[in-house]
Coordinates of C-alpha atoms in Angstrom, one line a residue:
X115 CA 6.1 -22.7 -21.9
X116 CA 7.6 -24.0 -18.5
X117 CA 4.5 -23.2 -16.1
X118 CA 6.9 -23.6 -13.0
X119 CA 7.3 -20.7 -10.8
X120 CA 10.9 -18.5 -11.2
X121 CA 13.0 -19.9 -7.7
X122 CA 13.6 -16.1 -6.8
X123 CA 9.8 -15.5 -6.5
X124 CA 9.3 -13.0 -3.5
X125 CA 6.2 -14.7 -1.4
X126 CA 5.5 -12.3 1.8
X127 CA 3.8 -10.2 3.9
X128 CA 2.7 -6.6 3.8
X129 CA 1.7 -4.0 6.4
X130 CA 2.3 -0.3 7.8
X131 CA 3.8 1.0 11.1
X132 CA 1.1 2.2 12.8
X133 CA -0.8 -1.3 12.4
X134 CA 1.9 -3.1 14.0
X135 CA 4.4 -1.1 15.8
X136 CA 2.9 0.2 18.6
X137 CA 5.4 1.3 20.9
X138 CA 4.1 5.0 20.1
X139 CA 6.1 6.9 23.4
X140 CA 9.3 4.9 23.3
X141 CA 12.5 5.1 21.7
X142 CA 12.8 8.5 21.2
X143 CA 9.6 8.1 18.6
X144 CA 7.6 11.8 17.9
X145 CA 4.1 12.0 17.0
X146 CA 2.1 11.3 14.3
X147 CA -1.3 12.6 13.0
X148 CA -2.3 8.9 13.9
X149 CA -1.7 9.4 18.1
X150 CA -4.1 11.7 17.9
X151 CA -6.9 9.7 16.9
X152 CA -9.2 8.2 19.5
X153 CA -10.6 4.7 19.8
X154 CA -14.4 4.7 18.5
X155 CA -17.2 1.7 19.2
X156 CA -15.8 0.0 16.7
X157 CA -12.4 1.0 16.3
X158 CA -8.9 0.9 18.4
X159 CA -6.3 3.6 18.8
X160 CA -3.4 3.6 17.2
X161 CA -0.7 3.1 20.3
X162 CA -0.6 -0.6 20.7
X163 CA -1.3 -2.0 17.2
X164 CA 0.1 -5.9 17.2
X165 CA 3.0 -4.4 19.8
X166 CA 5.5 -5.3 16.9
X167 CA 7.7 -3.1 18.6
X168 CA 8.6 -6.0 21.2
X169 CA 7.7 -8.7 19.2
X170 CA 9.3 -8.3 16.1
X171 CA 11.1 -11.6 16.0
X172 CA 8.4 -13.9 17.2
X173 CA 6.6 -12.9 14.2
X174 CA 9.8 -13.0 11.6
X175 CA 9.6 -16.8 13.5
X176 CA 5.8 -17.0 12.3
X177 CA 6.8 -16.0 8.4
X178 CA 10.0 -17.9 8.6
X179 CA 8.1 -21.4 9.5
X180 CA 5.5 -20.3 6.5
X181 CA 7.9 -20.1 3.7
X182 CA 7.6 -16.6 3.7
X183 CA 10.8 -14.9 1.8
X184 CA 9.6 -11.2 1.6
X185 CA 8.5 -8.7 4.2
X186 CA 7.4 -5.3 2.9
X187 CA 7.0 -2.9 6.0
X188 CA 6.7 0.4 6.8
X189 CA 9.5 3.1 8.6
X190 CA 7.6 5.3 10.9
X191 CA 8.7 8.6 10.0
X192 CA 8.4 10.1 13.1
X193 CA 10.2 7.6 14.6
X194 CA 13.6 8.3 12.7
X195 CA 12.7 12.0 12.6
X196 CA 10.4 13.1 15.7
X197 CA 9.7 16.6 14.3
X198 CA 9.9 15.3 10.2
X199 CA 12.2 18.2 9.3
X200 CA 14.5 18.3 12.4
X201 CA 17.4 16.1 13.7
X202 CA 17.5 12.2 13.1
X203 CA 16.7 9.8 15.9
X204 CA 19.5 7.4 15.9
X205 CA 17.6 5.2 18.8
X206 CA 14.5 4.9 16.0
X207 CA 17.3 4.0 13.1
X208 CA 19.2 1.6 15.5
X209 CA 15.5 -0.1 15.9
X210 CA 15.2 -0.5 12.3
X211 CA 19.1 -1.7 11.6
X212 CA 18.5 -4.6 13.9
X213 CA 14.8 -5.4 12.1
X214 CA 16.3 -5.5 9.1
X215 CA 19.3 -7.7 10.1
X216 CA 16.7 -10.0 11.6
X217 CA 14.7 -10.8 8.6
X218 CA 18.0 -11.4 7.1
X219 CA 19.0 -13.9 9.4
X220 CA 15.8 -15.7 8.4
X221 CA 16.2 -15.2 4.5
X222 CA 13.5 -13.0 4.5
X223 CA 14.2 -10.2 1.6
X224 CA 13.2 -6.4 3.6
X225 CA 11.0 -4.5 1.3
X226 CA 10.5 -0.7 2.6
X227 CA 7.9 1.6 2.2
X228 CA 8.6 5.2 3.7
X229 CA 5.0 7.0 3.8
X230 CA 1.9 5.0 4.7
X231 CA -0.6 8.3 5.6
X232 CA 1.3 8.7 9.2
X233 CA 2.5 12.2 8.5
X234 CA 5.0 13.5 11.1
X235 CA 2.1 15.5 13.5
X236 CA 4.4 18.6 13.3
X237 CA 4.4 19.0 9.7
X238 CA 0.9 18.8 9.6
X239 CA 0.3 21.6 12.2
X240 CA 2.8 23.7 10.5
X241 CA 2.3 23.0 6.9
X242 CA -0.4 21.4 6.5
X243 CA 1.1 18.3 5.0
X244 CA 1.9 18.2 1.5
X245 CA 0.3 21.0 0.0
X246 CA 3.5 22.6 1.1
X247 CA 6.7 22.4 -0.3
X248 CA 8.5 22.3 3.0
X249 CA 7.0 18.9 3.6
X250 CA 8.4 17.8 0.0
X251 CA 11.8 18.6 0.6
X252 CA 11.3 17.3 4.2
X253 CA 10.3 14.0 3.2
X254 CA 13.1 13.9 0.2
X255 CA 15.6 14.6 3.2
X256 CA 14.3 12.0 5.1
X257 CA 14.0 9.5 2.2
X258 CA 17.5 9.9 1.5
X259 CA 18.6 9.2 4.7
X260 CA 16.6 5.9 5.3
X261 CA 18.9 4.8 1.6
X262 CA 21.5 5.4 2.9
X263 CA 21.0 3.9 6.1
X264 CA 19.6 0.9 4.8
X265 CA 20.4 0.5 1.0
X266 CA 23.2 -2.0 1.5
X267 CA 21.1 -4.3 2.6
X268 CA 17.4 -3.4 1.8
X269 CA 17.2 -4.1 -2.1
X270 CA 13.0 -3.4 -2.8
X271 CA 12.0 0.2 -2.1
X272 CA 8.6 2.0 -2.4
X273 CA 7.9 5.7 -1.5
X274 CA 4.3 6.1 -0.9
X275 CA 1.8 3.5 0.3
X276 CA -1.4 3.6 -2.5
X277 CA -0.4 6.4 -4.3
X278 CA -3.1 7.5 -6.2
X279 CA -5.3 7.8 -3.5
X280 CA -4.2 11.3 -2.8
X281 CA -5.8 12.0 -6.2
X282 CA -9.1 11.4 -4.4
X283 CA -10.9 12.8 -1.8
X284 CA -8.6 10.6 0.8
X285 CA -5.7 13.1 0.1
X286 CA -6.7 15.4 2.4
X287 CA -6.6 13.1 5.4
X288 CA -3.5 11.0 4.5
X289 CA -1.3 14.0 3.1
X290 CA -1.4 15.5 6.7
X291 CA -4.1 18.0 5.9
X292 CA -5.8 19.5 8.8
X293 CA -7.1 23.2 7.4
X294 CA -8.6 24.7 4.2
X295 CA -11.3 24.1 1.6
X296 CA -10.3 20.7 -0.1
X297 CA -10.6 22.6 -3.5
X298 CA -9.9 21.0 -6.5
X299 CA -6.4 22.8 -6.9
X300 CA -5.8 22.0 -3.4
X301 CA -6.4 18.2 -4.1
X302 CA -4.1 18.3 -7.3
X303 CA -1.4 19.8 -5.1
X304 CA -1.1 17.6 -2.7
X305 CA -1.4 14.9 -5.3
X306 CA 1.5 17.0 -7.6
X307 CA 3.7 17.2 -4.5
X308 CA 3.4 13.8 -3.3
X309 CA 4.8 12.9 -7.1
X310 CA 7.2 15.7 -6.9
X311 CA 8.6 13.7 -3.1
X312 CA 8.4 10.5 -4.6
X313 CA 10.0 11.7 -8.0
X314 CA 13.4 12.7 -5.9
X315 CA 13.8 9.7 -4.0
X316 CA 13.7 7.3 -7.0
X317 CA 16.1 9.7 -9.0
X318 CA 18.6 9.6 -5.6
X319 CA 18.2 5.8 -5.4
X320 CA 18.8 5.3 -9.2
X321 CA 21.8 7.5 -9.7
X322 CA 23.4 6.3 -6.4
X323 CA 22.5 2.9 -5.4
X324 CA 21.6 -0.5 -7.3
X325 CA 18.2 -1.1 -5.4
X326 CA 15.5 -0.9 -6.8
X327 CA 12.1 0.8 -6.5
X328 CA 8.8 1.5 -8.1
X329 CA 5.8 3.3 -7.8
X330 CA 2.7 1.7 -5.8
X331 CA -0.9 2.1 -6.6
X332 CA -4.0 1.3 -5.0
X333 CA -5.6 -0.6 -8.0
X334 CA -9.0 -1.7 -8.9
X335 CA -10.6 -3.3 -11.6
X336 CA -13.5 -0.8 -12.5
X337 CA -16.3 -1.9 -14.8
X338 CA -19.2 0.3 -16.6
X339 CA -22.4 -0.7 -15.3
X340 CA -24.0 -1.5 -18.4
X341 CA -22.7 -1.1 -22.2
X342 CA -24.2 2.4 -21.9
X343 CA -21.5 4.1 -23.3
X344 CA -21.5 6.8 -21.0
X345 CA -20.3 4.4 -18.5
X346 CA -17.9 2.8 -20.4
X347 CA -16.7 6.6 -20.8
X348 CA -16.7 7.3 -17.1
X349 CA -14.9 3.9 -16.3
X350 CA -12.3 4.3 -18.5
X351 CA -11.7 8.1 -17.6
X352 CA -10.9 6.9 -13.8
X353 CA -8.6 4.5 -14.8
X354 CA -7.1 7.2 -17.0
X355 CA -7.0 10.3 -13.8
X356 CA -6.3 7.7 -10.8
X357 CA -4.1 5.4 -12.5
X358 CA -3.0 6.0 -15.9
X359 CA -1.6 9.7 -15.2
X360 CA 0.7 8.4 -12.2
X361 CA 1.6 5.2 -14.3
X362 CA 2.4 7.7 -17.2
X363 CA 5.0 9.0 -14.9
X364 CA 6.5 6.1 -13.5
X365 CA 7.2 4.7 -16.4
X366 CA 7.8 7.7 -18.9
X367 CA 8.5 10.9 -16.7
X368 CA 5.2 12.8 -17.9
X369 CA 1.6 13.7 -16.4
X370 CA -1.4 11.9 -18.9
X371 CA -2.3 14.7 -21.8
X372 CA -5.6 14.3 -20.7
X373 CA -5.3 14.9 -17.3
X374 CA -3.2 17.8 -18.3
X375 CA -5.9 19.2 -20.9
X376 CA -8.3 18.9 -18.5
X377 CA -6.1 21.0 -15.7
X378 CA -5.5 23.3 -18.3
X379 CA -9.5 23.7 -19.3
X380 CA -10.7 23.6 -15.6
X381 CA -8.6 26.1 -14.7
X382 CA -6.8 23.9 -11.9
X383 CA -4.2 25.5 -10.0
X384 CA -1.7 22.3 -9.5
X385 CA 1.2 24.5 -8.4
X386 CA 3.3 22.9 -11.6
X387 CA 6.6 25.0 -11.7
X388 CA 9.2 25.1 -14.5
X389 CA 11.6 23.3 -12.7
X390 CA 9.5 20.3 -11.8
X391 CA 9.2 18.9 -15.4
X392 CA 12.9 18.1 -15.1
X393 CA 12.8 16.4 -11.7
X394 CA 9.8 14.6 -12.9
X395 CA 10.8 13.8 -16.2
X396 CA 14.2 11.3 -14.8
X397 CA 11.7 9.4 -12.8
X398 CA 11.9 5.5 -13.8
X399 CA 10.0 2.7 -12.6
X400 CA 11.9 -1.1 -11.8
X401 CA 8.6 -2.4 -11.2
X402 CA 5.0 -1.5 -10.3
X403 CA 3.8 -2.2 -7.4
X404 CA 0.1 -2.2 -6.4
X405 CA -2.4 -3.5 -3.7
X406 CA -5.7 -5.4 -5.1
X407 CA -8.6 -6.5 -2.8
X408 CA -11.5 -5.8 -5.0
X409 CA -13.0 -4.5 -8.0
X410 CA -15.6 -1.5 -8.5
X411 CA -18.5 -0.6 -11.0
X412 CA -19.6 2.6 -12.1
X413 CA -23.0 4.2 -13.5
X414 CA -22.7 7.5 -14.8
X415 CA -26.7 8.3 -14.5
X416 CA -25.9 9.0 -10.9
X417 CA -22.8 10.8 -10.8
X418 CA -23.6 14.6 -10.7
X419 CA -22.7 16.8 -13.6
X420 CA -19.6 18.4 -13.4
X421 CA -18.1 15.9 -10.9
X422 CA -14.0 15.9 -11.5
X423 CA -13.9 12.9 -12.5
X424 CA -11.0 11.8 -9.5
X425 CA -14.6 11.6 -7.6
X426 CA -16.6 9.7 -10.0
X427 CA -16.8 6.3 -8.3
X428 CA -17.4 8.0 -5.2
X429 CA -20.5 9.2 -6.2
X430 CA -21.6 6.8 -9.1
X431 CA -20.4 3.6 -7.3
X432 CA -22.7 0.7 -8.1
X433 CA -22.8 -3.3 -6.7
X434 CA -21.7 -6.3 -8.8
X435 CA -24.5 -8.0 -9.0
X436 CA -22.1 -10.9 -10.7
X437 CA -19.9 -11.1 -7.4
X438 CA -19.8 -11.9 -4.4
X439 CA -18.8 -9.8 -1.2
X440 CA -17.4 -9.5 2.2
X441 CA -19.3 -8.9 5.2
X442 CA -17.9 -4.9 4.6
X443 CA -19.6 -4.9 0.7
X444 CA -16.0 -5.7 -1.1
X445 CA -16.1 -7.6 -3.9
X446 CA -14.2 -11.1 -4.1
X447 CA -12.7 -10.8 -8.6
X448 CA -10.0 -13.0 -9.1
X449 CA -10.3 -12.4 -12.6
X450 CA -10.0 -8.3 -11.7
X451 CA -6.9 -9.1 -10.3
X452 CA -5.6 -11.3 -13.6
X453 CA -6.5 -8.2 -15.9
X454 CA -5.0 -5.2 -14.0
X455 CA -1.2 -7.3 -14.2
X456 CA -2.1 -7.4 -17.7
X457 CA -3.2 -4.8 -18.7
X458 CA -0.7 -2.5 -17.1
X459 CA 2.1 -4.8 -18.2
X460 CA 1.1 -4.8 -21.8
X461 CA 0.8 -1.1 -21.7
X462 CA 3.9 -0.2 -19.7
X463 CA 6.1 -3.5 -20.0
X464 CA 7.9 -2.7 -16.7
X465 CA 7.9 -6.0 -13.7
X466 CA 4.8 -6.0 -11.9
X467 CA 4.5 -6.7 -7.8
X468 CA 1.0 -6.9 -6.1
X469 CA 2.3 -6.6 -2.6
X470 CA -1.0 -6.6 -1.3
X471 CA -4.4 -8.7 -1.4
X472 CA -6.2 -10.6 0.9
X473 CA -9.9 -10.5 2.7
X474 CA -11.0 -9.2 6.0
X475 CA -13.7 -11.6 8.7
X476 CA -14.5 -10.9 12.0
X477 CA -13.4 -13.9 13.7
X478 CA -13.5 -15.7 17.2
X479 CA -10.3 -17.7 19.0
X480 CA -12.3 -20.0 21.6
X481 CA -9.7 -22.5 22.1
X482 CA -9.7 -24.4 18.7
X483 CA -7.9 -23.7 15.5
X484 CA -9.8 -21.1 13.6
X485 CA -11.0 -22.5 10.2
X486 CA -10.6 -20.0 7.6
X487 CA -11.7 -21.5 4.1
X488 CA -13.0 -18.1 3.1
X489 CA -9.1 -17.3 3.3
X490 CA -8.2 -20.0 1.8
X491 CA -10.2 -19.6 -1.4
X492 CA -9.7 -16.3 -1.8
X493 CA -5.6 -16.1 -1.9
X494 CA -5.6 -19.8 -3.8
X495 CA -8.1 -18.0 -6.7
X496 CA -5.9 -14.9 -6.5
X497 CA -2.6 -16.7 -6.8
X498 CA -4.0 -18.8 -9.6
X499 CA -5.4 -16.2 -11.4
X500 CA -1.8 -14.2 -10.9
X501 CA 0.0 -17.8 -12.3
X502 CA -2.9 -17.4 -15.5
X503 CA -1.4 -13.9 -15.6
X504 CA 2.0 -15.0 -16.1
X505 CA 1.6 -18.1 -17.6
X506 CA -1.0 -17.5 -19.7
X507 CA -0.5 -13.6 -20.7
X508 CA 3.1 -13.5 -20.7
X509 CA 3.3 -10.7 -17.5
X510 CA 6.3 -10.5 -15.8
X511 CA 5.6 -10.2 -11.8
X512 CA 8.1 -10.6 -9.1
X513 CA 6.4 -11.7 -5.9
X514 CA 2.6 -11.7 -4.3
X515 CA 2.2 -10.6 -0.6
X516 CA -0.3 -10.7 1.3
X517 CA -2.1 -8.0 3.2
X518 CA -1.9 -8.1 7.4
X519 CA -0.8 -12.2 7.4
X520 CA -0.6 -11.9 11.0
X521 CA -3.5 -10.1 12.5
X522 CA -3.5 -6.0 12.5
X523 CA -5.9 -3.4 12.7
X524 CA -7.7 -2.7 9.7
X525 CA -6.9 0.8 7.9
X526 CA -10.0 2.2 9.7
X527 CA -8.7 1.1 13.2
X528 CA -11.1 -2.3 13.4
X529 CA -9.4 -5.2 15.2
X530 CA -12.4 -7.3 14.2
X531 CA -11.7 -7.2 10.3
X532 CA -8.7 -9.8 10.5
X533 CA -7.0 -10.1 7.4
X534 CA -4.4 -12.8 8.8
X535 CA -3.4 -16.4 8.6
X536 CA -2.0 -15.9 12.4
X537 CA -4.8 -14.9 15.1
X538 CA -3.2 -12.5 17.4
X539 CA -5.2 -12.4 20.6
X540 CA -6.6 -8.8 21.1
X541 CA -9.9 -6.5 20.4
X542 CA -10.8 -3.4 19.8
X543 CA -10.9 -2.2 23.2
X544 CA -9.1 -5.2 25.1
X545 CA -5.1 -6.3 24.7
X546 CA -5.6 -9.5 26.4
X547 CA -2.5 -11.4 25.4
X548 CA -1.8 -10.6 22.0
X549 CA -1.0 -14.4 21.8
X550 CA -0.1 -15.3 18.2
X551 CA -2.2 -18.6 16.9
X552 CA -1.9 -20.0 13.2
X553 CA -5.2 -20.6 11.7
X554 CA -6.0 -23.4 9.5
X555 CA -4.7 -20.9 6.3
X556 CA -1.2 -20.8 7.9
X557 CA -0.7 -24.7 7.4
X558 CA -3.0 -24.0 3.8
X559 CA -0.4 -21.4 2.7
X560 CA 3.2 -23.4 3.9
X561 CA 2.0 -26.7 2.5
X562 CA 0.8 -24.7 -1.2
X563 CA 4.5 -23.1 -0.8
X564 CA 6.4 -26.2 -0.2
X565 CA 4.6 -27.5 -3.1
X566 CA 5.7 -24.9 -5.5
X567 CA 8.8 -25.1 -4.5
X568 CA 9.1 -28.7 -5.2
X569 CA 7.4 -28.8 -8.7

């Protein structure tokens, strides 16, 4: 089997708005639930990010001199749309025409992803989020719009960033929730509607464009904690309800029969009308796309009775004792990584795209080059065990990003856990310069890529 890797592989970068953009007041840009969130001890607020909003090209400059060809980033919503339902911003779309024309210029392929938890702040007051309908068609609407805007040119398309997690407890902070009871039925809603928003932008981008798009997962490898079988039970019923049941839809156009039967039993209120089977039932999937940073184990003795089991690893989440961790308790499983490509490939046979993966460190610039062997080891293992994937397994996969390759914020607002292989020069609490300085991984990760290229 030739082991050498397809020429049109997509190697990139992966990250949201609010991590980078900054920029929060300007160009016409409304709010989001996110510019209401205050700076904590350990944590920044969201109106600066990397300033990516005036250095944009600087850091296309950064990926360009990498190798990078891919670049999967984030629209702000409330940048095209300041209200989410109301009238386009055509200074926010101009900003996003010229983006995507720069990465071009550099042979960099755009890759868009339309929702990454920044919910327009309006539709969350009004609506709260998507456990109304409103905010469905509202994003459709807006989903359209961005296709059309950008579709000539933009071939890789995502709707929603991790889209399982608003089958967990999550939902009700990323969905744009702000009031109620986070019932079950309220958590299946949200989780229903978000499927129901995603299902009508891939049916508009199939039946009028030829890009392409898939759904995204946050995916981890989750092991039972002994051969108990109990456990083995509970692992494989969260890869079934967090994974499986959106897969099953991706792929085939259906919700998991037992995800369904246990609705049905439990009485759940998912606010499935009749005429949401046929908009779900024409979704297809080009490829699956999922982020990976760690794997998870699970022991049932501790999980209470009666838990739905979206919520069992939250409450019967167990240590590896076999791996090792990061400073913030995530485990470092290559071989987690190898297995979920195929796994899901031999079950769903559809192109599969990690588009994120990497580790987070609290590092220091004082002057010399920062040296991140940590970061090293970790993508090398995780693109070898990807290669072993398709090499080895036969899995077809498109492209690997990484996570944040130039410094960002961390999902819980924590300049401190860097995830890049550029140091951009801010803190938590201090902007400094936001000087951008390649670490040793940066001239790890061109030289690996100059030398794929060449075998």
């Amino acid at each position: 089997m030739d082991k050498k890797m397809p020429k049109e592989f997509l190697w990139g970068n992966s990250v949201s708005s609010m991590q980078t953009e900054g920029g929060y007041n300007e160009g016409g840009k409304g709010k989001s639930v996110y510019d209401t969130y205050q700076a904590t001890e350990n944590s920044s607020d969201w109106k600066v990010g990397i300033d990516n909003y005036h250095h944009y090209q600087e850091d296309f400059d950064l990926m360009a001199e990498m190798g990078l060809n891919s670049y999967r980033f984030q629209i702000s919503w409330s940048r095209v749309n300041p209200l989410g339902d109301g009238d386009f911003n055509e200074e926010g779309i101009a900003y996003y025409d010229q983006f995507i024309n720069e990465l071009l210029k550099r042979n960099i392929q755009p890759m868009i992803c339309l929702y990454h938890f920044d919910m327009p702040l309006n539709l969350a007051q009004k609506y709260n989020g998507f456990l109304d309908r409103h905010v469905v068609d509202a994003f459709a609407r807006y989903g359209r719009e961005m296709v059309k805007r950008f579709g000539d040119r933009v071939k890789y398309w995502i709707t929603f960033n991790e889209q399982n997690l608003y089958s967990t407890s999550e939902a009700f902070k990323i969905a744009g929730y702000l009031k109620g009871n986070k019932t079950d039925s309220e958590l299946y809603q949200i989780s229903h509607h978000v499927m129901l928003a995603h299902a009508q932008v891939t049916n508009y981008i199939h039946e009028n464009t030829n890009c392409q798009i898939g759904g995204m997962l946050a995916y981890s490898e989750v092991y039972p904690v002994s051969p108990q079988p109990k456990d083995i039970l509970y692992a494989r019923q969260i890869d079934e309800f967090l994974n499986h049941n959106l897969l099953d839809v991706f792929v085939h156009g259906h919700y998991s029969n037992e995800v369904m039967t246990y609705v049905k039993n439990h009485n759940i209120d998912m606010d499935f009308q009749e005429q949401d089977k046929e908009v779900i039932g024409k979704v297809k999937s080009d490829f699956i796309a999922f982020s990976y940073y760690q794997s998870a184990t699970i022991s049932s003795a501790i999980v209470p009775e009666n838990t739905l089991p979206n919520y069992y690893l939250e409450a019967g989440f167990k240590p590896n004792p076999f791996l090792k961790v990061s400073e913030w308790g995530w485990s470092i499983d290559p071989l987690g990584f190898r297995d979920v490509l195929t796994k899901v490939y031999d079950q769903y046979g559809v192109p599969m795209f990690p588009i994120e993966n990497g580790i987070g460190v609290r590092e220091t610039y004082n002057g010399t080059e920062i040296q991140d062997d940590y970061r090293i080891q970790y993508h090398q293992l995780h693109i070898q065990a990807m290669m072993d994937a398709m090499f080895e397994d036969g899995v077809s996969v498109i492209g690997y990003l990484g996570w944040g390759l130039i410094d960002i914020p961390s999902s819980s607002g924590n300049m401190e856990k860097r995830y890049g292989m550029v140091y951009v020069n801010r803190g938590n609490h201090d902007l400094r310069d936001m000087k951008r300085i390649p670490k040793k991984s940066y001239w790890w990760f061109k030289n690996y890529l100059n030398q794929l290229k060449q075998n």
